[in-house]
Short mmCIF file of C-alpha atoms (C1' of nucleotides) in Angstrom, two decimals:
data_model
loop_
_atom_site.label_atom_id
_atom_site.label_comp_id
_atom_site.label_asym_id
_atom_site.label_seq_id
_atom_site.Cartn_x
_atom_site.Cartn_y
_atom_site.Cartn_z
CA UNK A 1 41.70 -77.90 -26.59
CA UNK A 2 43.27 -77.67 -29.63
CA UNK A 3 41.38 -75.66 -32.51
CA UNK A 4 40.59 -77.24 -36.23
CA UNK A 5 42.35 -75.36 -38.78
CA UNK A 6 39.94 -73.81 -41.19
CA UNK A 7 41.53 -75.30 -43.96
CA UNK A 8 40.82 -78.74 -42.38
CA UNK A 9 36.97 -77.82 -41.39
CA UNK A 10 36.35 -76.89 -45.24
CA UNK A 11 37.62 -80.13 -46.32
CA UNK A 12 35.37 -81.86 -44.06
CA UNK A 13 32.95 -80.06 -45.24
CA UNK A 14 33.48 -80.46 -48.51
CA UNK A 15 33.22 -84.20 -48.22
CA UNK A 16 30.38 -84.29 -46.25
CA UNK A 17 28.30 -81.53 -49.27
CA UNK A 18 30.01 -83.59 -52.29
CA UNK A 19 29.29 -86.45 -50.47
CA UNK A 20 25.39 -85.84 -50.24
CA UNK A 21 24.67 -83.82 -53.02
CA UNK A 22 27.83 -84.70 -55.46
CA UNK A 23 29.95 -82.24 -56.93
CA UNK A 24 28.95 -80.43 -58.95
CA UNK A 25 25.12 -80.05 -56.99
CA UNK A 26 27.26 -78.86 -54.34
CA UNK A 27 28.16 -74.77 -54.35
CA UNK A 28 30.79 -73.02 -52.83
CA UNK A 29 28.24 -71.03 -50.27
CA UNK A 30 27.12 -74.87 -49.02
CA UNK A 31 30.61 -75.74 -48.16
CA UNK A 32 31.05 -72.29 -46.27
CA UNK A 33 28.53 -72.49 -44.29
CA UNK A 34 29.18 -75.43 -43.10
CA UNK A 35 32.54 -74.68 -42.07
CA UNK A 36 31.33 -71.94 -40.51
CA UNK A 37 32.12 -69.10 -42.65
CA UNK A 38 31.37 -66.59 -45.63
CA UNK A 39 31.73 -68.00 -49.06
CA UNK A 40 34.45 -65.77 -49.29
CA UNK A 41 36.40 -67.35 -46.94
CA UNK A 42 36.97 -70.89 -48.79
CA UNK A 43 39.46 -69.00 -51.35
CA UNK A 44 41.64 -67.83 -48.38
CA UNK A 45 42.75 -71.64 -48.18
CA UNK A 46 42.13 -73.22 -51.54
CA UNK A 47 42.68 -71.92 -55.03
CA UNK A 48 38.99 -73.20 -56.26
CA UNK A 49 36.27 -75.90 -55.48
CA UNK A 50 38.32 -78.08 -58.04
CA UNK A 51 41.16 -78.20 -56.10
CA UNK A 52 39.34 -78.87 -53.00
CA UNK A 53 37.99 -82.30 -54.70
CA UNK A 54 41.60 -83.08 -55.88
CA UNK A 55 42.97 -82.61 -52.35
CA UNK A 56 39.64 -85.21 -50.95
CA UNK A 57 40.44 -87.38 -54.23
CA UNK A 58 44.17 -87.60 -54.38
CA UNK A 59 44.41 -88.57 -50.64
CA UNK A 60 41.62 -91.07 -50.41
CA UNK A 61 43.77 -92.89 -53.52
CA UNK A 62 46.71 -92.36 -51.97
CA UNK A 63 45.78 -93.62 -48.46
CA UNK A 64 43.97 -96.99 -50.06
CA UNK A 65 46.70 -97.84 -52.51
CA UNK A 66 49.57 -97.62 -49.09
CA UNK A 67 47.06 -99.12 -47.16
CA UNK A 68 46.51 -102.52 -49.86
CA UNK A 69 50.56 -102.41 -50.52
CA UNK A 70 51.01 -102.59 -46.63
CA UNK A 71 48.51 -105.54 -46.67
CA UNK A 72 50.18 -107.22 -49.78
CA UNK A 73 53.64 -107.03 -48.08
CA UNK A 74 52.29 -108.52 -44.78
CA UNK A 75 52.62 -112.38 -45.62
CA UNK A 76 53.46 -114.69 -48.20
CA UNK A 77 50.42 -116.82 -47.83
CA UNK A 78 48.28 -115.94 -50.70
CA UNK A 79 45.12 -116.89 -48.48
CA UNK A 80 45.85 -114.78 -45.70
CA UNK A 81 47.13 -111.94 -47.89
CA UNK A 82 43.96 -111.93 -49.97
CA UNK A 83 42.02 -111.85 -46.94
CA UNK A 84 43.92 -109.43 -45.19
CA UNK A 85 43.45 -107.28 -48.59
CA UNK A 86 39.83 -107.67 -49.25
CA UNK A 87 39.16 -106.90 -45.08
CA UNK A 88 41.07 -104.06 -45.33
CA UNK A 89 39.99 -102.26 -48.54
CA UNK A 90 36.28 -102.84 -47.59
CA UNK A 91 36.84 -101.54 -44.13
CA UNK A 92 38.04 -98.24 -45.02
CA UNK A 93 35.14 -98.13 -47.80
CA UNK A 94 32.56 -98.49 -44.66
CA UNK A 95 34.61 -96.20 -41.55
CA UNK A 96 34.76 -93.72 -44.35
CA UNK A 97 31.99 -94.21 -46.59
CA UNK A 98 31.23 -90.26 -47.36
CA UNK A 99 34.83 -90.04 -47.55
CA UNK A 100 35.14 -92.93 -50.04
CA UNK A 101 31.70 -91.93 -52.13
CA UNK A 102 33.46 -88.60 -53.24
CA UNK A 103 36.93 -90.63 -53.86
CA UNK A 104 35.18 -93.27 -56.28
CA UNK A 105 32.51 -91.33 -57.87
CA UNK A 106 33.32 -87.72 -58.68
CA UNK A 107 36.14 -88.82 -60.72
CA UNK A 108 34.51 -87.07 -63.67
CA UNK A 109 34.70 -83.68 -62.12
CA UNK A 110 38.52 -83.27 -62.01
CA UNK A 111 40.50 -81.44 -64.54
CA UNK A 112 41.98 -83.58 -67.21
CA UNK A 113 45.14 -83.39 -65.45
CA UNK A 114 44.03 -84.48 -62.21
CA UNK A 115 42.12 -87.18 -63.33
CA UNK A 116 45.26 -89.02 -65.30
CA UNK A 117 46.89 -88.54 -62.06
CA UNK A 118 44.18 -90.23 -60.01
CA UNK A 119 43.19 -92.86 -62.91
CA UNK A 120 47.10 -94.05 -62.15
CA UNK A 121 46.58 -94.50 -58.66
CA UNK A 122 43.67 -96.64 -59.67
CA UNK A 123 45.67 -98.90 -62.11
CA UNK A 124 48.34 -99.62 -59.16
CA UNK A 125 45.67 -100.54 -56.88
CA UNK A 126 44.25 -102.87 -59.53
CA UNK A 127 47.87 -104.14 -60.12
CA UNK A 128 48.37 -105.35 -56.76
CA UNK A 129 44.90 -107.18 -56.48
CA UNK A 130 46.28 -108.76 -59.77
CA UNK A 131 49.07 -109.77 -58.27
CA UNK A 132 48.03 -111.29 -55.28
CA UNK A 133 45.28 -113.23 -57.15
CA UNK A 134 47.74 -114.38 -59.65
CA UNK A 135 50.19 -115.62 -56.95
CA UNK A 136 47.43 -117.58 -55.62
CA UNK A 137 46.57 -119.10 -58.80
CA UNK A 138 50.98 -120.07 -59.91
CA UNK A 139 51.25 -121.86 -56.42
CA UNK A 140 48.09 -123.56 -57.32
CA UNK A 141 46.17 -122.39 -53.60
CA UNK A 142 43.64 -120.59 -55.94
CA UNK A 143 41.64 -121.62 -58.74
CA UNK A 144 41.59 -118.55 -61.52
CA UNK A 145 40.99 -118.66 -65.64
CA UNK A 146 40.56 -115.02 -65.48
CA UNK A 147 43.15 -112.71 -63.26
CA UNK A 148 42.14 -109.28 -64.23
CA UNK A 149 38.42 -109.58 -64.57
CA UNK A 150 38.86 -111.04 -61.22
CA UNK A 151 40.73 -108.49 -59.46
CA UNK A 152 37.93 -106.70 -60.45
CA UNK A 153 34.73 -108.42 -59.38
CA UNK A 154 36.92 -108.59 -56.05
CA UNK A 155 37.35 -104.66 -56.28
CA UNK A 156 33.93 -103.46 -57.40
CA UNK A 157 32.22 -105.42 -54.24
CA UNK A 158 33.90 -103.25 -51.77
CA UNK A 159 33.78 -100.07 -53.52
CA UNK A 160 29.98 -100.40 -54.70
CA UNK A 161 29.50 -100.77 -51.23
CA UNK A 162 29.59 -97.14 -50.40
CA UNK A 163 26.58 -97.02 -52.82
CA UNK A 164 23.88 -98.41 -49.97
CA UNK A 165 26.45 -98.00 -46.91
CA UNK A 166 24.85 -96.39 -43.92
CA UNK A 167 27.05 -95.84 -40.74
CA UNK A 168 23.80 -96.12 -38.61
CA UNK A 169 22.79 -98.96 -40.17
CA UNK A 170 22.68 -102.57 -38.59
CA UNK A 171 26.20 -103.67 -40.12
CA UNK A 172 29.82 -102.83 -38.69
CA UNK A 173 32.27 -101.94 -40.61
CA UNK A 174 34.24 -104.80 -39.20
CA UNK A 175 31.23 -106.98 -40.21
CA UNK A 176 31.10 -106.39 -43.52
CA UNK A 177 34.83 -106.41 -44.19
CA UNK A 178 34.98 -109.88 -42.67
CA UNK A 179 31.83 -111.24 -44.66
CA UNK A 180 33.76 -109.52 -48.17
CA UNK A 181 36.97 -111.38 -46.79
CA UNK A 182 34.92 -114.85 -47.09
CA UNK A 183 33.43 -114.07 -49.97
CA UNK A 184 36.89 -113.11 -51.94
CA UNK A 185 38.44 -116.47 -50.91
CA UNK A 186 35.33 -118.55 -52.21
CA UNK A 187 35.00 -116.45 -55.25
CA UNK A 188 39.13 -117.33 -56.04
CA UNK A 189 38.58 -120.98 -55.32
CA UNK A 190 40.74 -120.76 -52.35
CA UNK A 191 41.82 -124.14 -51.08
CA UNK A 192 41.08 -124.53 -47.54
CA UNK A 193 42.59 -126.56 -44.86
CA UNK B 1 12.50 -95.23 -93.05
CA UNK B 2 11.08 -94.09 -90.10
CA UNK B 3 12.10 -91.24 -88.32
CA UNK B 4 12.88 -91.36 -84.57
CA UNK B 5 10.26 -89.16 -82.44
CA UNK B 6 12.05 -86.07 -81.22
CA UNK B 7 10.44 -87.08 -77.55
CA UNK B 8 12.78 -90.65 -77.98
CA UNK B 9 16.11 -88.61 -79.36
CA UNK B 10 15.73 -86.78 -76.22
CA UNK B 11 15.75 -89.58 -74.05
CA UNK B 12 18.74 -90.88 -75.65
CA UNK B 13 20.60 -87.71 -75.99
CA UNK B 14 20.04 -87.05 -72.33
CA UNK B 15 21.36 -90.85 -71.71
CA UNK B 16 24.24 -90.09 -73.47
CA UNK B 17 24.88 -86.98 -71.19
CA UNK B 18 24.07 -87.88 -68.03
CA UNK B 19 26.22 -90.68 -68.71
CA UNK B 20 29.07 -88.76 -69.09
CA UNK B 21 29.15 -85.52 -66.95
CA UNK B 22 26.58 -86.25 -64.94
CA UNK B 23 22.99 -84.36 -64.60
CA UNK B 24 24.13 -81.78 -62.16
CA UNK B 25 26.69 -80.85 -64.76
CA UNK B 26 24.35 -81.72 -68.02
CA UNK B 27 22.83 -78.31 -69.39
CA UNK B 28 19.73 -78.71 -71.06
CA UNK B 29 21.52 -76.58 -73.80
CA UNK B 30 23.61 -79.85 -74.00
CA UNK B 31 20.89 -82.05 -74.38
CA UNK B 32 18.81 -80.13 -76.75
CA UNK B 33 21.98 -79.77 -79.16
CA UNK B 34 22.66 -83.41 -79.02
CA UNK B 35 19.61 -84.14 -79.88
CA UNK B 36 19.59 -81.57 -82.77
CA UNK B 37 17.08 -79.07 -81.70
CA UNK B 38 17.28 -76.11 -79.72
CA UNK B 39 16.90 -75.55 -76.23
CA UNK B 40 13.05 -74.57 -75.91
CA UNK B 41 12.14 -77.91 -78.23
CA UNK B 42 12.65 -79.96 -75.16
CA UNK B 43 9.99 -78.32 -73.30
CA UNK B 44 7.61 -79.55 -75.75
CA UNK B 45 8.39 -82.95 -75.23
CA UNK B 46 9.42 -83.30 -71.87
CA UNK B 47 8.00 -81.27 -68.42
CA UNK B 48 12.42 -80.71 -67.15
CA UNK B 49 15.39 -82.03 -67.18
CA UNK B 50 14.66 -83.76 -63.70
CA UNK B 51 11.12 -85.57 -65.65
CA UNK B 52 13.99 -86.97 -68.11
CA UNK B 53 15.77 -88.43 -65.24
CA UNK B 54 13.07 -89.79 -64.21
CA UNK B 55 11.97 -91.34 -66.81
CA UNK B 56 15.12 -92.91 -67.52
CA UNK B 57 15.62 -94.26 -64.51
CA UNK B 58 12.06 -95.56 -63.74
CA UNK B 59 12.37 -97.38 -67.38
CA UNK B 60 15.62 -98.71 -66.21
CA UNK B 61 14.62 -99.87 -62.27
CA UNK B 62 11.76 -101.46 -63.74
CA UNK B 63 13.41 -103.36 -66.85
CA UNK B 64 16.30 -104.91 -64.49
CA UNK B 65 13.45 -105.76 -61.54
CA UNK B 66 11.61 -107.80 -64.57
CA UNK B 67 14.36 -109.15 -66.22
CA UNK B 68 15.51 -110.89 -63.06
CA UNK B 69 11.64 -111.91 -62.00
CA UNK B 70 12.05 -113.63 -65.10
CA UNK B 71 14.88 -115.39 -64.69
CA UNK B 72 13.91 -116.62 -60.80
CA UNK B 73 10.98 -117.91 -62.86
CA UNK B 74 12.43 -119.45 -65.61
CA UNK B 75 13.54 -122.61 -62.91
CA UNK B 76 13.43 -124.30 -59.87
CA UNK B 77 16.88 -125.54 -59.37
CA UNK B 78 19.04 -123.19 -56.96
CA UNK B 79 22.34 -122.72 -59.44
CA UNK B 80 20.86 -122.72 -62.48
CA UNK B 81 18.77 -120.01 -61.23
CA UNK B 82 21.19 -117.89 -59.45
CA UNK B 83 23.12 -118.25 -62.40
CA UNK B 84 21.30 -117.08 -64.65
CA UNK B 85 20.40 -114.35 -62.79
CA UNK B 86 23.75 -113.03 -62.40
CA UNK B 87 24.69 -113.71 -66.01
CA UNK B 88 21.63 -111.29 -66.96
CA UNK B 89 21.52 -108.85 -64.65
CA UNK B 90 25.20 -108.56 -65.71
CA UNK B 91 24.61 -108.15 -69.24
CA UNK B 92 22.44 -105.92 -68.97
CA UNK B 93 24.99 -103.32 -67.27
CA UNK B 94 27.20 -104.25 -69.91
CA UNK B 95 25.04 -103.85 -72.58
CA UNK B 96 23.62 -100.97 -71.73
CA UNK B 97 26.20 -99.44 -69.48
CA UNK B 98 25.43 -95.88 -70.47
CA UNK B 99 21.69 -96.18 -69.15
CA UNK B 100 22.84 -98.12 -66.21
CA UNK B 101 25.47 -95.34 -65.28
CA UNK B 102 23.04 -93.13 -65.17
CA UNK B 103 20.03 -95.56 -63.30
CA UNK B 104 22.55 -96.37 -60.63
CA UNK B 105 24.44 -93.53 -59.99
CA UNK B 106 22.05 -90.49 -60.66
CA UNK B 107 19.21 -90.82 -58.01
CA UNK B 108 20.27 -88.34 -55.43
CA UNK B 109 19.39 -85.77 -58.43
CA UNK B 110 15.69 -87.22 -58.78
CA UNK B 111 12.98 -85.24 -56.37
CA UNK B 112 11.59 -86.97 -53.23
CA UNK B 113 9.12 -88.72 -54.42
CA UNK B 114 10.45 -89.89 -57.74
CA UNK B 115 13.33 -91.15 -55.00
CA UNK B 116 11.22 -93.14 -52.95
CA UNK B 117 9.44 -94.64 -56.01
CA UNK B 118 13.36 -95.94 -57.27
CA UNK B 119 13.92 -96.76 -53.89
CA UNK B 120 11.04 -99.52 -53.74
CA UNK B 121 12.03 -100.87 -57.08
CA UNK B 122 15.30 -101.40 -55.70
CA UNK B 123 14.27 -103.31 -52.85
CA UNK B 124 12.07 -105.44 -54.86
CA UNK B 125 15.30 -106.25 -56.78
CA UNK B 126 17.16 -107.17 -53.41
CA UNK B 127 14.54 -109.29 -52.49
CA UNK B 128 14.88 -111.66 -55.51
CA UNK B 129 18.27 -112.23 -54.98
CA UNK B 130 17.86 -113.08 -51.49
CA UNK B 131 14.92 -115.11 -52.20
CA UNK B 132 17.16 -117.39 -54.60
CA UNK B 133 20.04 -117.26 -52.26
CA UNK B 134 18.00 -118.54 -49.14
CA UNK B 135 15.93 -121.20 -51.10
CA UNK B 136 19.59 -122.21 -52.27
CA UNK B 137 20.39 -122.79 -48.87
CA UNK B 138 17.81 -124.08 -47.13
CA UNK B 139 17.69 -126.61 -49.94
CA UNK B 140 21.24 -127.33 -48.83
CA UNK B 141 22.70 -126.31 -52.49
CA UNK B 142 24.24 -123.35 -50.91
CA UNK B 143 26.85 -122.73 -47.83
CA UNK B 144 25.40 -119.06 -46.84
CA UNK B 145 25.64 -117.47 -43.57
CA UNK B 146 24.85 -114.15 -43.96
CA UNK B 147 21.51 -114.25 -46.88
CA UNK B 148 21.29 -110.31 -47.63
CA UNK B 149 24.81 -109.52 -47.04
CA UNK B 150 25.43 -111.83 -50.03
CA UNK B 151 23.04 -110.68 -52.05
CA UNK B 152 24.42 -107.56 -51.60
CA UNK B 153 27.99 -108.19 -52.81
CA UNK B 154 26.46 -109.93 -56.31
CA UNK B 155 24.52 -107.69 -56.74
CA UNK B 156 27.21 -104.91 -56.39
CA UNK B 157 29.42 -107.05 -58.48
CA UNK B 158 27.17 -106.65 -61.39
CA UNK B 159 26.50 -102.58 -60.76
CA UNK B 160 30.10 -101.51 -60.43
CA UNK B 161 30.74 -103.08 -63.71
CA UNK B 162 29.33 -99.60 -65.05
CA UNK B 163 32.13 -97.38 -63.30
CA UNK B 164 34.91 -98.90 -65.21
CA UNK B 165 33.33 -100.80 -68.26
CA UNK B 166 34.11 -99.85 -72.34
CA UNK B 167 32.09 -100.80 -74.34
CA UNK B 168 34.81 -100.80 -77.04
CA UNK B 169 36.89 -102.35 -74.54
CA UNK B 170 38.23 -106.37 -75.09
CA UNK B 171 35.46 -107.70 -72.84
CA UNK B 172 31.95 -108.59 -74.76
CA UNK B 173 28.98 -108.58 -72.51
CA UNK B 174 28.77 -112.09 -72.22
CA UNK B 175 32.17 -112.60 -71.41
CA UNK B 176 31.52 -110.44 -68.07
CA UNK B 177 28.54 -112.10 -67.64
CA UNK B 178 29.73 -115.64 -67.79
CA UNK B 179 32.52 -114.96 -65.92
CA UNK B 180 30.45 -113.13 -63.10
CA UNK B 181 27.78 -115.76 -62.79
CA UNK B 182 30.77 -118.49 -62.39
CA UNK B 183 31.92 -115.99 -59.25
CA UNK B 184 28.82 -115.60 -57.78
CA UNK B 185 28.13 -119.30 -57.66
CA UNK B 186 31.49 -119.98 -56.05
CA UNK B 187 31.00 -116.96 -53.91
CA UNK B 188 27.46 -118.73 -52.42
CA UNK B 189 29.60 -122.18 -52.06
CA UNK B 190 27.44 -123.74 -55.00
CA UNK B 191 27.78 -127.86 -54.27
CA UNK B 192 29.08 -128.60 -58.09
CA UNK B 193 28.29 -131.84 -59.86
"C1'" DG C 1 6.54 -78.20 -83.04
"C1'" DT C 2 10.25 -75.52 -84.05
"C1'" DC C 3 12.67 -71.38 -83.64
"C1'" DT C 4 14.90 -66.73 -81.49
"C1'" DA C 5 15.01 -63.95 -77.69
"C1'" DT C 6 15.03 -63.34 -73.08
"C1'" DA C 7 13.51 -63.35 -68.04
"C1'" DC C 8 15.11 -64.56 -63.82
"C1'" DC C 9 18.11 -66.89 -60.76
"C1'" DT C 10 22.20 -69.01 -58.92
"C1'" DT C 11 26.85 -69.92 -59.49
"C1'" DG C 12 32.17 -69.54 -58.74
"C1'" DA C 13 35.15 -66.27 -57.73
"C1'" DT C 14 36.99 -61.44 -56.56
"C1'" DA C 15 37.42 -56.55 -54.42
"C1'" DG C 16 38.26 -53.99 -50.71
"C1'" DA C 17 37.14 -52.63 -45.85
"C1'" DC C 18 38.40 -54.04 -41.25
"C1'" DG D 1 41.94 -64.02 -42.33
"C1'" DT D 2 37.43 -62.74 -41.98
"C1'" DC D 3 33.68 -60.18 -43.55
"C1'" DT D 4 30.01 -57.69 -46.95
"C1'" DA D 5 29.13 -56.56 -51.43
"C1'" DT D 6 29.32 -57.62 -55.99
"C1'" DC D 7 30.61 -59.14 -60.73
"C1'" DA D 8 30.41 -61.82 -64.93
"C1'" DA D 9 28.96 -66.07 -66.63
"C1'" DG D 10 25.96 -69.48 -67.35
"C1'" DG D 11 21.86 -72.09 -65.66
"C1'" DT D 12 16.57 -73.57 -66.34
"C1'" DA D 13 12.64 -72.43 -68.19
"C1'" DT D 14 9.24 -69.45 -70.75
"C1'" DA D 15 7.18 -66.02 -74.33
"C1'" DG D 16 5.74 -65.34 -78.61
"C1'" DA D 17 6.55 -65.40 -83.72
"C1'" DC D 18 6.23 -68.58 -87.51
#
DNA sequence: GTCTATACCTTGATAGAC
DNA sequence: GTCTATCAAGGTATAGAC
């Protein structure tokens, strides 16, 4: 029985306090506590609660924008690689919907510095769903006037999604992602068989 | 020439701020300043900075919950309806996408009951759009499987708008709008002419 | 209704013992 | 690496003069 690194349990908890409360609601004794420990603790293991959101941030981005390239590279079919896409970007949003509020919505709260970093994370993400919608549309399987605003109508429904997500609620993760999958191929005019 | 009533420069000073730190990181210093008073005036005019919330988002709930009564009124014919609805409940975040930022994204700041009273309004606004998604359906307009699972992704559509939209940006309100309302229809299989 | 001044509290972060 | 104790800064809200 292997032992959770404090460092890990205050990032946990972290996202679980910015998560329900938002940043800056949240205060360095909440996150403590949580982890199990005095307030003094936290700044053994990270410089400041700052950095703590960049280290929740900068992974979530990083992990998603892997995670969409991995599904862009899969196929060639524009279809099934929008599908596979759309499935997969709303699937993390749900498993890890506390995760994923504090990733899309406490942007604001990083240093200026931070936030360029994590604003091009964002662009490349957008960039790919451009790309795979605009491959659609060239071979003519997809009907498109618009490329970027589509990319992201396609993006905001799986990210607004952590706005009313509840884990205990009636819908699976799996659920949802395939229901945003359907919805992404009607909403490119995808031809189908 | 009529001067604007310190209670309204407030309101829109507050707007402004929420908008873009956030409240938990809005000082009513900040507000006060913006609004070109000092920090005691607001007391006058408003009971906190939570009241101003809350009257900003109440305003808000409630304008967007009419708005789209009106438009579910305004015909009987599925598309045109659900349409319209999208193109105006679109517009409005576009329009006003300060205010909206701050009606969608601030209620875990408002208290309890101010909560549950923006969480009613909220379902009243889900409700419409499932209303004109299942009528569109059963009418046989619409392919739908899943009625509030759709409704959820328009409406989410139209909200997330708010996270990345400029309103100096290339894309006019009614550009978004059309262009969203076009989506939604395909994304609810709309039988075209 | 506006101001200046301030009470009172909580915050992020640090010091120093163990 | 953890704790207790604490600091300096800044927060909301109020008091009282004008």
């Amino acid at each position: 029985m292997t032992e959770v690194p404090a460092r890990e349990r205050l990032m946990d908890a972290a996202v679980e306090a910015f998560a329900e409360r938002g940043f800056h609601a949240t205060t360095t004794r909440d996150i403590s506590t949580r982890a199990g420990m005095s307030p003094a603790a936290l700044y053994v293991h990270h410089a400041s609660k700052e950095q703590l959101l960049y280290e929740i941030s900068s992974a979530g981005h990083l992990n998603t924008r892997h995670m969409l390239a991995d599904a862009y590279a899969s196929t060639a079919d524009p279809v099934a690689r929008l599908a596979t896409m759309q499935f997969e970007f709303t699937k993390w949003h749900a498993v890890h919907s506390k995760r994923a509020r504090v990733v899309q919505y406490e942007i604001s709260a990083l240093t200026p510095e931070h936030r360029r970093e994590v604003a091009g994370h964002r662009r490349d993400i957008e960039r790919i769903y451009q790309d795979a919608i605009r491959e659609g549309a060239d071979k003519g399987v997809f009907e498109i006037e618009d490329v970027p605003g589509t990319a992201l109508a396609l993006i905001s429904m799986a990210i607004d999604l952590v706005r009313w997500y509840q884990p205990d609620g009636p819908r699976t993760p799996d659920s949802v992602a395939q229901l945003y999958a359907d919805l992404a191929l009607r909403a490119v005019g995808a031809r189908t068989a």
